PDB file of C-alpha atoms and ligand atoms in Angstrom:
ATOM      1  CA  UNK A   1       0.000   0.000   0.000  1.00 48.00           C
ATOM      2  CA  UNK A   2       1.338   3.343  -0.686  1.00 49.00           C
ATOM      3  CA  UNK A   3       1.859   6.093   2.341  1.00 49.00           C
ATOM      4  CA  UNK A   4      -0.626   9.313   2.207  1.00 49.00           C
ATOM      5  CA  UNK A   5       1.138  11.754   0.714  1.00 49.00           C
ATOM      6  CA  UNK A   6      -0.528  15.351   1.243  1.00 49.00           C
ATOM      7  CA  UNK A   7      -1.547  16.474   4.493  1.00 54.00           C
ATOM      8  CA  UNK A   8      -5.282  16.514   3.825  1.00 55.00           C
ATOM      9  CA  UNK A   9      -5.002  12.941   2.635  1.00 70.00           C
ATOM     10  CA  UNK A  10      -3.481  12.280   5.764  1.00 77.00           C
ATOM     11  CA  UNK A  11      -6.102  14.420   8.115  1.00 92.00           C
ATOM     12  CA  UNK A  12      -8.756  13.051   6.347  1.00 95.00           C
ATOM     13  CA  UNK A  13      -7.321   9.026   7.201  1.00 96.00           C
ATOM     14  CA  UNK A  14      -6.930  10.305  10.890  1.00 97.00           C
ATOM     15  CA  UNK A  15     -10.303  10.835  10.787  1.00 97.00           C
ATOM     16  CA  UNK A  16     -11.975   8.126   9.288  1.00 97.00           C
ATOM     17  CA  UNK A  17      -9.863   5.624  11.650  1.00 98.00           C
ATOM     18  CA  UNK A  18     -11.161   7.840  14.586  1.00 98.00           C
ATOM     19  CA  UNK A  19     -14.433   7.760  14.264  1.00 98.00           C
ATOM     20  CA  UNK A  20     -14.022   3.869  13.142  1.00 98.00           C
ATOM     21  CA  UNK A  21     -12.082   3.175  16.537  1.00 98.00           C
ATOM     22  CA  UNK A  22     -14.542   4.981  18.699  1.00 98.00           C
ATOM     23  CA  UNK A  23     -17.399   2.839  17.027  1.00 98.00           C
ATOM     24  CA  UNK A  24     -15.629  -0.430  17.481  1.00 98.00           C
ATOM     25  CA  UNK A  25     -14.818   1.035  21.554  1.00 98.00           C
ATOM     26  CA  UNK A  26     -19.068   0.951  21.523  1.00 98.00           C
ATOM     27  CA  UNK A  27     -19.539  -2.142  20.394  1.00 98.00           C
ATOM     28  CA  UNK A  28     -17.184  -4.066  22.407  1.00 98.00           C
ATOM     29  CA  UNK A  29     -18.226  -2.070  25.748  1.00 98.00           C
ATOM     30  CA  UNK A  30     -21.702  -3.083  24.730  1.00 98.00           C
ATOM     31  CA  UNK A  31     -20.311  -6.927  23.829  1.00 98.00           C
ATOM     32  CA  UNK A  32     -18.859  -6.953  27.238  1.00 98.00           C
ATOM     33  CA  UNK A  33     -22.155  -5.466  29.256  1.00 98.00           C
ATOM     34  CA  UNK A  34     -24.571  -8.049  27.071  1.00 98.00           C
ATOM     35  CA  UNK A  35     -22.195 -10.634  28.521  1.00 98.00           C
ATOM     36  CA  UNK A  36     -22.009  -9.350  31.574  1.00 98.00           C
ATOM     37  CA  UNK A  37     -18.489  -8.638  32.087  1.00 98.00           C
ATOM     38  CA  UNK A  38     -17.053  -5.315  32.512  1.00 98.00           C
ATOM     39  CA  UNK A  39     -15.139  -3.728  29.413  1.00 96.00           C
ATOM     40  CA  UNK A  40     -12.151  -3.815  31.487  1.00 97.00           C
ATOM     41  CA  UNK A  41     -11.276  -7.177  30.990  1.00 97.00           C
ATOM     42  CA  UNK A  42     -11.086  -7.076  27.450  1.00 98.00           C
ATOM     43  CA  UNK A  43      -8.546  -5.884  25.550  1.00 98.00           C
ATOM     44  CA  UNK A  44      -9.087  -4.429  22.001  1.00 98.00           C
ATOM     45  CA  UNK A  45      -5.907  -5.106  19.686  1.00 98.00           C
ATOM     46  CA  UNK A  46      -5.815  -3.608  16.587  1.00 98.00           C
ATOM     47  CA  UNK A  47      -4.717  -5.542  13.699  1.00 98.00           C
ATOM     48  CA  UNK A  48      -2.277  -3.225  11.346  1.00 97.00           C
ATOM     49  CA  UNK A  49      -0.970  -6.061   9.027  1.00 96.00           C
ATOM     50  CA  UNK A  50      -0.912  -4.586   5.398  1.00 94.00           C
ATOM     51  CA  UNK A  51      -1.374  -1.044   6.589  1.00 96.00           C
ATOM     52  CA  UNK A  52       0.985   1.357   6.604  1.00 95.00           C
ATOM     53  CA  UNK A  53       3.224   2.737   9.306  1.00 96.00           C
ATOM     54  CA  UNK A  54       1.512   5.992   8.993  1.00 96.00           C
ATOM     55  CA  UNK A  55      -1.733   4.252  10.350  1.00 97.00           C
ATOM     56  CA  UNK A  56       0.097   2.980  13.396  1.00 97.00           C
ATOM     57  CA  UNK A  57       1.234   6.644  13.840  1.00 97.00           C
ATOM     58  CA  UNK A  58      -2.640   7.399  13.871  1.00 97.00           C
ATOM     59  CA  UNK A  59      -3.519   4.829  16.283  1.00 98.00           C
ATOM     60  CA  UNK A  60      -0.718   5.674  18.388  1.00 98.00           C
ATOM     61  CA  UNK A  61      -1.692   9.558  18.611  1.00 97.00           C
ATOM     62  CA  UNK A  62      -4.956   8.367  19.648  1.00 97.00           C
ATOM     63  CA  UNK A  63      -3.289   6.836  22.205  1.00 97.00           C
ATOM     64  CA  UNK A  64      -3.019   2.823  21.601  1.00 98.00           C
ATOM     65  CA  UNK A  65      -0.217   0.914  22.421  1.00 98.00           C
ATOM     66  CA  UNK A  66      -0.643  -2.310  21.124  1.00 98.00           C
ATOM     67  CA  UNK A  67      -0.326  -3.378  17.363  1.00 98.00           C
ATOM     68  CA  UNK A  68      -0.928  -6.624  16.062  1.00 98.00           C
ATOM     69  CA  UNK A  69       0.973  -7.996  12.695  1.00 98.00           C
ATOM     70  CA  UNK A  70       0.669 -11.596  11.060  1.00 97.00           C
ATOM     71  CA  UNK A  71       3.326 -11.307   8.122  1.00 96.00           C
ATOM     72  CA  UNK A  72       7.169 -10.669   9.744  1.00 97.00           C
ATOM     73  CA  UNK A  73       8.013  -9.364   6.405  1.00 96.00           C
ATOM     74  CA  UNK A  74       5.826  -7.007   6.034  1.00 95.00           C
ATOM     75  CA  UNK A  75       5.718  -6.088  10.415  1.00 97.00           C
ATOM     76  CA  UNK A  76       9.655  -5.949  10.610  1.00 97.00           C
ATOM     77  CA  UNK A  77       9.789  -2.855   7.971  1.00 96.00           C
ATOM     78  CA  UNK A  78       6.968  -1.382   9.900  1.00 96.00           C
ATOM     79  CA  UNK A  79       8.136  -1.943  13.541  1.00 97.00           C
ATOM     80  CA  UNK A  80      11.675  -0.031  12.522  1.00 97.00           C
ATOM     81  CA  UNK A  81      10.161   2.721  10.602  1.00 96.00           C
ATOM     82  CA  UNK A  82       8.290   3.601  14.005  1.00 96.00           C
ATOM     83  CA  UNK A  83      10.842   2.934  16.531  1.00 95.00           C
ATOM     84  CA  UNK A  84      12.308   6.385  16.999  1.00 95.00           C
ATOM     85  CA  UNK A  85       9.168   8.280  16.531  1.00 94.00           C
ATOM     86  CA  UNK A  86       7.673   6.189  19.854  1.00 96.00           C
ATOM     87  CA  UNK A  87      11.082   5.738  21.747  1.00 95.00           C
ATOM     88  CA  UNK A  88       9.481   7.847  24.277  1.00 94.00           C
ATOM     89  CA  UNK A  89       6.512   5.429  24.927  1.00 97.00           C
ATOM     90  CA  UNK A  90       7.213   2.334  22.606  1.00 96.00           C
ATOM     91  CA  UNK A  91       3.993   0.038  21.990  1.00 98.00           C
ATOM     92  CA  UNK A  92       4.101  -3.298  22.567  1.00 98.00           C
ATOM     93  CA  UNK A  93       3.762  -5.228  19.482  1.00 98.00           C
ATOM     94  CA  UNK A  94       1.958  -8.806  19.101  1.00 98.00           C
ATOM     95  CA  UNK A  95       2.845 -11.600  16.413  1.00 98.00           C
ATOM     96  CA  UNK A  96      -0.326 -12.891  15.314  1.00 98.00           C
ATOM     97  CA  UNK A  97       0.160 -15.085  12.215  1.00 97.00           C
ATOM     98  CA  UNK A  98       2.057 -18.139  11.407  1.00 96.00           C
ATOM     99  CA  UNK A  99       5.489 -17.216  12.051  1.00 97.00           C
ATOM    100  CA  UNK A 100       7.855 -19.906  10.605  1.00 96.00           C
ATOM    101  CA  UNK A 101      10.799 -21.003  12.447  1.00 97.00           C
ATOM    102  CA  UNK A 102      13.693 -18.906  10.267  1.00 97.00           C
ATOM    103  CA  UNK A 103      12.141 -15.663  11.397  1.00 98.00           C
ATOM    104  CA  UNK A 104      12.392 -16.398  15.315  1.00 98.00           C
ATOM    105  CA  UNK A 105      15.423 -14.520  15.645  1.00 97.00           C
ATOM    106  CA  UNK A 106      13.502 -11.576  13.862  1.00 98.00           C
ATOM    107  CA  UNK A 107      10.586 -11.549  15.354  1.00 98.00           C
ATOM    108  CA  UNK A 108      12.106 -12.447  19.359  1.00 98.00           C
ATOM    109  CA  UNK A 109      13.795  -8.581  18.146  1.00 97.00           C
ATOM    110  CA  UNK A 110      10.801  -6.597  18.416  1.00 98.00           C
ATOM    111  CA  UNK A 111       7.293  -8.423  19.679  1.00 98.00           C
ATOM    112  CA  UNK A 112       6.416  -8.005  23.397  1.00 98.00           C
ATOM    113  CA  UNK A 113       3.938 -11.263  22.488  1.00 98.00           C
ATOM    114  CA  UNK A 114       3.223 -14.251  19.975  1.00 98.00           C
ATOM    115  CA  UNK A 115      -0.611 -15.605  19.772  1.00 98.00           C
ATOM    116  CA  UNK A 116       0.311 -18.216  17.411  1.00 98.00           C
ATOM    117  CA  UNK A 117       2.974 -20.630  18.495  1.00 98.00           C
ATOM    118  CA  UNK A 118       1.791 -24.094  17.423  1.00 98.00           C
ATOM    119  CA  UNK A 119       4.884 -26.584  17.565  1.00 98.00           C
ATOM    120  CA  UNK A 120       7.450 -27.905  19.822  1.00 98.00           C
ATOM    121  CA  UNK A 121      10.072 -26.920  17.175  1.00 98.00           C
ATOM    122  CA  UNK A 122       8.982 -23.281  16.838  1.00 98.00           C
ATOM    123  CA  UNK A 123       9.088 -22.993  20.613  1.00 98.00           C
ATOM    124  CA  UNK A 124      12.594 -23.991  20.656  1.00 98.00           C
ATOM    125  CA  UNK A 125      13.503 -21.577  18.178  1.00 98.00           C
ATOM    126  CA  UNK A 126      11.463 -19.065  20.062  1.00 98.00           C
ATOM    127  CA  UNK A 127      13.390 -19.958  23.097  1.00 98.00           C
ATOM    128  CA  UNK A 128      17.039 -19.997  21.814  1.00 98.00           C
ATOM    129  CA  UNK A 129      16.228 -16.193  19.915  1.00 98.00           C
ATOM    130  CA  UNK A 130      14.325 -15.254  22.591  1.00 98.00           C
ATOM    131  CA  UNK A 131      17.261 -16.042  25.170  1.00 98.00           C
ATOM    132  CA  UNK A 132      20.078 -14.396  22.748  1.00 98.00           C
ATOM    133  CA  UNK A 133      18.073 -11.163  22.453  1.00 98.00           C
ATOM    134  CA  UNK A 134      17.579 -10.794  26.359  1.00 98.00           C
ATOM    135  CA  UNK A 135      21.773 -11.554  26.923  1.00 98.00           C
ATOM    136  CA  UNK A 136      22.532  -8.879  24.295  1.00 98.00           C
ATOM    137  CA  UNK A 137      20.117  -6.418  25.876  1.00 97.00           C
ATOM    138  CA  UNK A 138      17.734  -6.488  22.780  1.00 95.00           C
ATOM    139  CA  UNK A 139      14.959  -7.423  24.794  1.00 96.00           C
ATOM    140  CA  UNK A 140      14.142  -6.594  28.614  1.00 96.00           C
ATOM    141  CA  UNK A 141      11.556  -9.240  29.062  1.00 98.00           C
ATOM    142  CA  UNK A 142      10.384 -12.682  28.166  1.00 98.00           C
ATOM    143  CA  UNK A 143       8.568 -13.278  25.017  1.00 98.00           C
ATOM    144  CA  UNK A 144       4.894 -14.019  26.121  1.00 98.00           C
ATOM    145  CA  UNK A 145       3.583 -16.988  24.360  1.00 99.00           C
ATOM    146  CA  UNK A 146      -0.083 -18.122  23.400  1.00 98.00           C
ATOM    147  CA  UNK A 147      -0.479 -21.242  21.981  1.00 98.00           C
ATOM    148  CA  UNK A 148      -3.049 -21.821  19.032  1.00 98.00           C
ATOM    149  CA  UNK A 149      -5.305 -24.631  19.374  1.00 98.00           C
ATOM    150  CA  UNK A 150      -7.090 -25.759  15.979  1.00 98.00           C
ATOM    151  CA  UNK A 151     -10.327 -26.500  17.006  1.00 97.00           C
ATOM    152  CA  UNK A 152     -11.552 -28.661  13.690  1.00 96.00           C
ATOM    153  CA  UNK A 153      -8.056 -30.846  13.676  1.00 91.00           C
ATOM    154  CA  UNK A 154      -7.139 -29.392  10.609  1.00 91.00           C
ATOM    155  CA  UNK A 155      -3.796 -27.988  11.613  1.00 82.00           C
ATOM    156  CA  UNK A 156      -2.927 -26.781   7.481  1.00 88.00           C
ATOM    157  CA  UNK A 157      -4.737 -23.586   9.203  1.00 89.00           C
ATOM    158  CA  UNK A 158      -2.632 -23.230  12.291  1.00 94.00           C
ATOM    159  CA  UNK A 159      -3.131 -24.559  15.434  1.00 97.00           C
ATOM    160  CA  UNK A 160      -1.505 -27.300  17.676  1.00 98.00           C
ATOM    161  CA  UNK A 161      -3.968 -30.560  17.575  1.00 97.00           C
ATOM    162  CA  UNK A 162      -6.187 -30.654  20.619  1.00 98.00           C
ATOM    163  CA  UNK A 163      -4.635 -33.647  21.660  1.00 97.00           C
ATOM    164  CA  UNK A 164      -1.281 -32.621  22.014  1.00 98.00           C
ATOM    165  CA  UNK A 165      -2.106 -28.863  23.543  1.00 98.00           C
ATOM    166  CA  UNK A 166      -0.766 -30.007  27.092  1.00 98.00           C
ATOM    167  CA  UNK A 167       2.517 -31.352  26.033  1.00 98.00           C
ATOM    168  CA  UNK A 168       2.916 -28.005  23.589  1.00 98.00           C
ATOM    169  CA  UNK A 169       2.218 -25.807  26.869  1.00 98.00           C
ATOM    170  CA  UNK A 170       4.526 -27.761  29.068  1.00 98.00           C
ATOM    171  CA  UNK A 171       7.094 -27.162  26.599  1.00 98.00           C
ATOM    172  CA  UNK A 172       6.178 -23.573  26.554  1.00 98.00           C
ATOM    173  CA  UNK A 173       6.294 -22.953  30.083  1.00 98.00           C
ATOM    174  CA  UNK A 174       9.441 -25.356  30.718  1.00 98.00           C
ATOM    175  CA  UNK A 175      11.622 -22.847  28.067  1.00 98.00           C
ATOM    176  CA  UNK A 176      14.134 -20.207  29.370  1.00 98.00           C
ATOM    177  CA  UNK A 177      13.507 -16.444  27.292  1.00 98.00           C
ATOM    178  CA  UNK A 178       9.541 -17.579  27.332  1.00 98.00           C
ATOM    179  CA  UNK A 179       6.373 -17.096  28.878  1.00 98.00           C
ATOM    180  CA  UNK A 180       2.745 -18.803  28.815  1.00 99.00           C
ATOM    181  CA  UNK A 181       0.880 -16.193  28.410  1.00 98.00           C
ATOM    182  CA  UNK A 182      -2.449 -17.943  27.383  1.00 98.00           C
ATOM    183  CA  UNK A 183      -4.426 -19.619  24.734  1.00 99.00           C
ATOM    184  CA  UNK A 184      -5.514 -18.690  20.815  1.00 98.00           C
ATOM    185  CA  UNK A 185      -7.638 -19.563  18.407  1.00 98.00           C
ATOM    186  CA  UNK A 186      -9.288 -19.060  14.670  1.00 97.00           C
ATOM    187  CA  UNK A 187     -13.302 -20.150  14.238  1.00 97.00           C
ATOM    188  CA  UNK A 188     -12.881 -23.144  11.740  1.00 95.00           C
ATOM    189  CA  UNK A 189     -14.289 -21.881   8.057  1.00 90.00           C
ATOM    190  CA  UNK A 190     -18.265 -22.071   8.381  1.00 91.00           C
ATOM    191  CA  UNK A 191     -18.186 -22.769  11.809  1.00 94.00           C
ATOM    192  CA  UNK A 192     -20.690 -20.992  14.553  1.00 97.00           C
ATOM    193  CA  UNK A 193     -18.668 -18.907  16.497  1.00 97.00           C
ATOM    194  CA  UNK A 194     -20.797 -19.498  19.628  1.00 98.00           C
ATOM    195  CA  UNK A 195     -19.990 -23.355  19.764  1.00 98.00           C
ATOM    196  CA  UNK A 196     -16.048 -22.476  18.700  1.00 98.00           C
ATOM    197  CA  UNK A 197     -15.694 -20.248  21.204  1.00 98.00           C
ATOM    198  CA  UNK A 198     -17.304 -22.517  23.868  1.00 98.00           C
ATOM    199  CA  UNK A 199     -15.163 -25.003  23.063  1.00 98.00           C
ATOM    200  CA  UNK A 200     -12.440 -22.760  23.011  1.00 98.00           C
ATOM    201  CA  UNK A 201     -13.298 -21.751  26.515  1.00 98.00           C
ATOM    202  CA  UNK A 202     -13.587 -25.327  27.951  1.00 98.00           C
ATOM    203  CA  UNK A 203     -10.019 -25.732  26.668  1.00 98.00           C
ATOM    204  CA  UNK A 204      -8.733 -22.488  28.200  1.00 98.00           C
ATOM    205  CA  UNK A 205     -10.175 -23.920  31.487  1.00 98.00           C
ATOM    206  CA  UNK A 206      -8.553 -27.242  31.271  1.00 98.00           C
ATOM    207  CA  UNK A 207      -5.281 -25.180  30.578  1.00 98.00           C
ATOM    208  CA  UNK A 208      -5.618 -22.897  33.581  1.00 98.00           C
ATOM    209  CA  UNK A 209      -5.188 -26.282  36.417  1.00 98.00           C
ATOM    210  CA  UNK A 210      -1.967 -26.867  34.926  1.00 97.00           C
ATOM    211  CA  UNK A 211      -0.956 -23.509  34.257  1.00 98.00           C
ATOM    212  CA  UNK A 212      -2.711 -20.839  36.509  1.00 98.00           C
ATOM    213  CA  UNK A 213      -0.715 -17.893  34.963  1.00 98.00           C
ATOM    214  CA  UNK A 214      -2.112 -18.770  30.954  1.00 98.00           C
ATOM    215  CA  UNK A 215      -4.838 -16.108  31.824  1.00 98.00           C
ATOM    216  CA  UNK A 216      -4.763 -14.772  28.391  1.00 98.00           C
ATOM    217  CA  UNK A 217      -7.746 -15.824  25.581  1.00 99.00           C
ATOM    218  CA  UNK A 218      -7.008 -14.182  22.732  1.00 99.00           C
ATOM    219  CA  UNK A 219     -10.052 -14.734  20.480  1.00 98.00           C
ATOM    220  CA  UNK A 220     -12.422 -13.188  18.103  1.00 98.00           C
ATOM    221  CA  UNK A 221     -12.328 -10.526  15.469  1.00 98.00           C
ATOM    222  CA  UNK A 222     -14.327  -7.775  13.410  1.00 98.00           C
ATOM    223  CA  UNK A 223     -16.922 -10.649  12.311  1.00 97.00           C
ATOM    224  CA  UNK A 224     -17.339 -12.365  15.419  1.00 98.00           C
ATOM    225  CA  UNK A 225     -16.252 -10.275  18.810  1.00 98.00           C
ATOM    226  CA  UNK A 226     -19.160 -10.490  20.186  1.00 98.00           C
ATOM    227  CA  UNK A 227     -19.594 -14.313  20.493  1.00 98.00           C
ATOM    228  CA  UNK A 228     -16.031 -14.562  21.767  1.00 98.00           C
ATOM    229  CA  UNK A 229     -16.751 -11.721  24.910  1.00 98.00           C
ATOM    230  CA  UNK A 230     -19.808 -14.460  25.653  1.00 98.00           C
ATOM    231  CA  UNK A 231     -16.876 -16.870  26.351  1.00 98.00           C
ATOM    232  CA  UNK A 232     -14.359 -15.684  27.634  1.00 98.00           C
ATOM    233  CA  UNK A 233     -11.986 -13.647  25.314  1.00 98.00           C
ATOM    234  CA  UNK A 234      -9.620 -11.367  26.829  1.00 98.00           C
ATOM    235  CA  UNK A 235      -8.211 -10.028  23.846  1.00 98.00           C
ATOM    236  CA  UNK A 236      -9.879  -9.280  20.699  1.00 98.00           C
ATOM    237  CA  UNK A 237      -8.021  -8.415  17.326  1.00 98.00           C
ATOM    238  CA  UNK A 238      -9.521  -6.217  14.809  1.00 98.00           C
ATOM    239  CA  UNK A 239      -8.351  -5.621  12.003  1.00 98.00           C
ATOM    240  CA  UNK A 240     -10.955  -4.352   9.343  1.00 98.00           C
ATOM    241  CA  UNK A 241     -13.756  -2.675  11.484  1.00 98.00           C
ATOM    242  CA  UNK A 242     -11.105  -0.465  12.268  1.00 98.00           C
ATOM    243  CA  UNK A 243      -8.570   0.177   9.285  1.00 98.00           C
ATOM    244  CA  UNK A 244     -11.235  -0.676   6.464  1.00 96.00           C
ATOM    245  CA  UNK A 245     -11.283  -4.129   4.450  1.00 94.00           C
ATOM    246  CA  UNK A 246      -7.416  -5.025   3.436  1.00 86.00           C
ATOM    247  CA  UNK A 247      -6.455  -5.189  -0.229  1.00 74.00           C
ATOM    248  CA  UNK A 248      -7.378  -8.547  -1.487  1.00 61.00           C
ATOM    249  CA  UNK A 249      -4.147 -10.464  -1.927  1.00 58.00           C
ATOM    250  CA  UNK A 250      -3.382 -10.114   1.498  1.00 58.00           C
ATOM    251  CA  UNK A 251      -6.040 -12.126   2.678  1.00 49.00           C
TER     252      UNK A 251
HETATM  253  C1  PLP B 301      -6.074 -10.494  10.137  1.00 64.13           C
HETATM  254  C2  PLP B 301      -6.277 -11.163  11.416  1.00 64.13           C
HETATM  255  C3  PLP B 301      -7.204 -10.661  12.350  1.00 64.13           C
HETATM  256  C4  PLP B 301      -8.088  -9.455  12.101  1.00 64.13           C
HETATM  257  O1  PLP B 301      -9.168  -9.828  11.310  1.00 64.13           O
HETATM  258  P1  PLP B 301     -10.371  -8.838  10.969  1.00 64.13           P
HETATM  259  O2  PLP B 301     -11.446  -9.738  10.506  1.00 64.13           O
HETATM  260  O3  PLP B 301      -9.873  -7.909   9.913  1.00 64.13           O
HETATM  261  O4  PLP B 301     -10.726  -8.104  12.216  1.00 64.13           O
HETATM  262  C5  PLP B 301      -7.309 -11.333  13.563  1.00 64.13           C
HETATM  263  N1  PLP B 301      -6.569 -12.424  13.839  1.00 64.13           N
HETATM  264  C6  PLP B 301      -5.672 -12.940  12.960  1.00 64.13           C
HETATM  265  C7  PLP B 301      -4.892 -14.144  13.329  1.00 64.13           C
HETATM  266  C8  PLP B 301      -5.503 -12.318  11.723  1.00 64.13           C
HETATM  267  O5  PLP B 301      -4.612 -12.834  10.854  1.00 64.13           O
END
């Protein structure tokens, strides 16, 4: 995508992502009272992937702090082109896409958290990266991990197997430079949300004996945020109800 270029362009985006954040703030405070939880205890993370840094700029003058970004190609760019404009108040950003295993040492450079970590072998990659960049000072805290669960068993769309989601978050919480932050996951295609995220939730409960401090649930988006508040979530990302649809070949 190319950058705004005159100032009224770039007024006139500030604007339109404005009034779009306010109205998703509504309907998640509203998702969260229909549920009755209080809108405290869910976060809203906004989805930049295939936006441009000035966007984030936007966001951030409206005072958010936490970006989410599935490609690492496309966040790594993004992440250094802001770095010295928010030095005084850096966001925390959140890996939320497949991340493949040669881009651990990348991504363990700049995200505070990862919501998709679905093998044993990315989590030792995770680990060793994550363990460098805290020696060399390139980090000041642990990477906080969620693991995604596939909820159908079709793992070709991300997601550890249900059956081996214990062993996965063992492995997580047993590796130095990480930390279990919680549990994520993606509706299967044509699925109803409501019965996903129930399931989802039973899972997240099973996970919290083990490991009390996986308080995270980071589920739904801009087609289904609602359901998800009904069960649970404590994180949603949206992407489109607040940046506009995305350009088709990113989907
Ligand atoms: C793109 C993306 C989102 C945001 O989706 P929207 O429908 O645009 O809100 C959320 N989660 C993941 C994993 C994504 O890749």
């Amino acid at each position: 995508m190319s950058e705004p270029t005159g100032n009224a362009s770039g007024t006139d985006r500030a604007r339109e992502i404005e009034t779009a954040l306010t109205s998703v703030r509504e309907r998640l405070s509203r998702a969260c009272i229909e549920a009755g939880r209080s809108p405290t205890e869910v976060a809203l993370l906004p989805v930049t992937k295939f936006f441009p840094a000035s966007d984030v700029r936007i966001l951030y003058r409206l005072g958010l702090r936490d970006f989410g970004e599935s490609r690492e190609q496309d966040a790594t760019p993004k992440v250094a082109d802001t770095t010295e404009d928010f030095l005084a108040d850096p966001p925390r950003w959140h890996m939320i896409g497949h991340l493949q295993r040669n881009k651990a040492k990348s991504v363990a450079a700049w995200a505070h958290s990862i919501h998709s970590v679905d093998s044993a072998r990315l989590v030792t990659a995770l680990s060793k990266a994550s363990t460098v960049a805290l020696d060399e000072g390139v980090r000041e805290s642990e990477l906080d991990v969620l693991v995604q669960v596939s909820l159908d068993g079709d793992v070709h769309r991300g997601g550890v197997d249900r059956d081996e989601l214990h062993e996965l978050a063992d492995a997580v919480s047993n590796a130095a430079g990480l930390r279990l932050a919680g549990l994520m996951a993606v509706p299967p295609l044509d699925a109803d949300p409501d019965a996903a995220f129930a399931d989802l939730e039973s899972l997240h409960n099973r996970l919290l004996v083990d490991h009390p401090g996986a308080l995270e649930l980071s589920a739904g988006m801009t087609g289904d945020l609602e359901a998800a508040v009904r069960h649970g979530s404590t994180c949603v990302r949206v992407g489109t109800a607040i940046l506009g649809a995305r350009p088709i070949a990113s989907q």
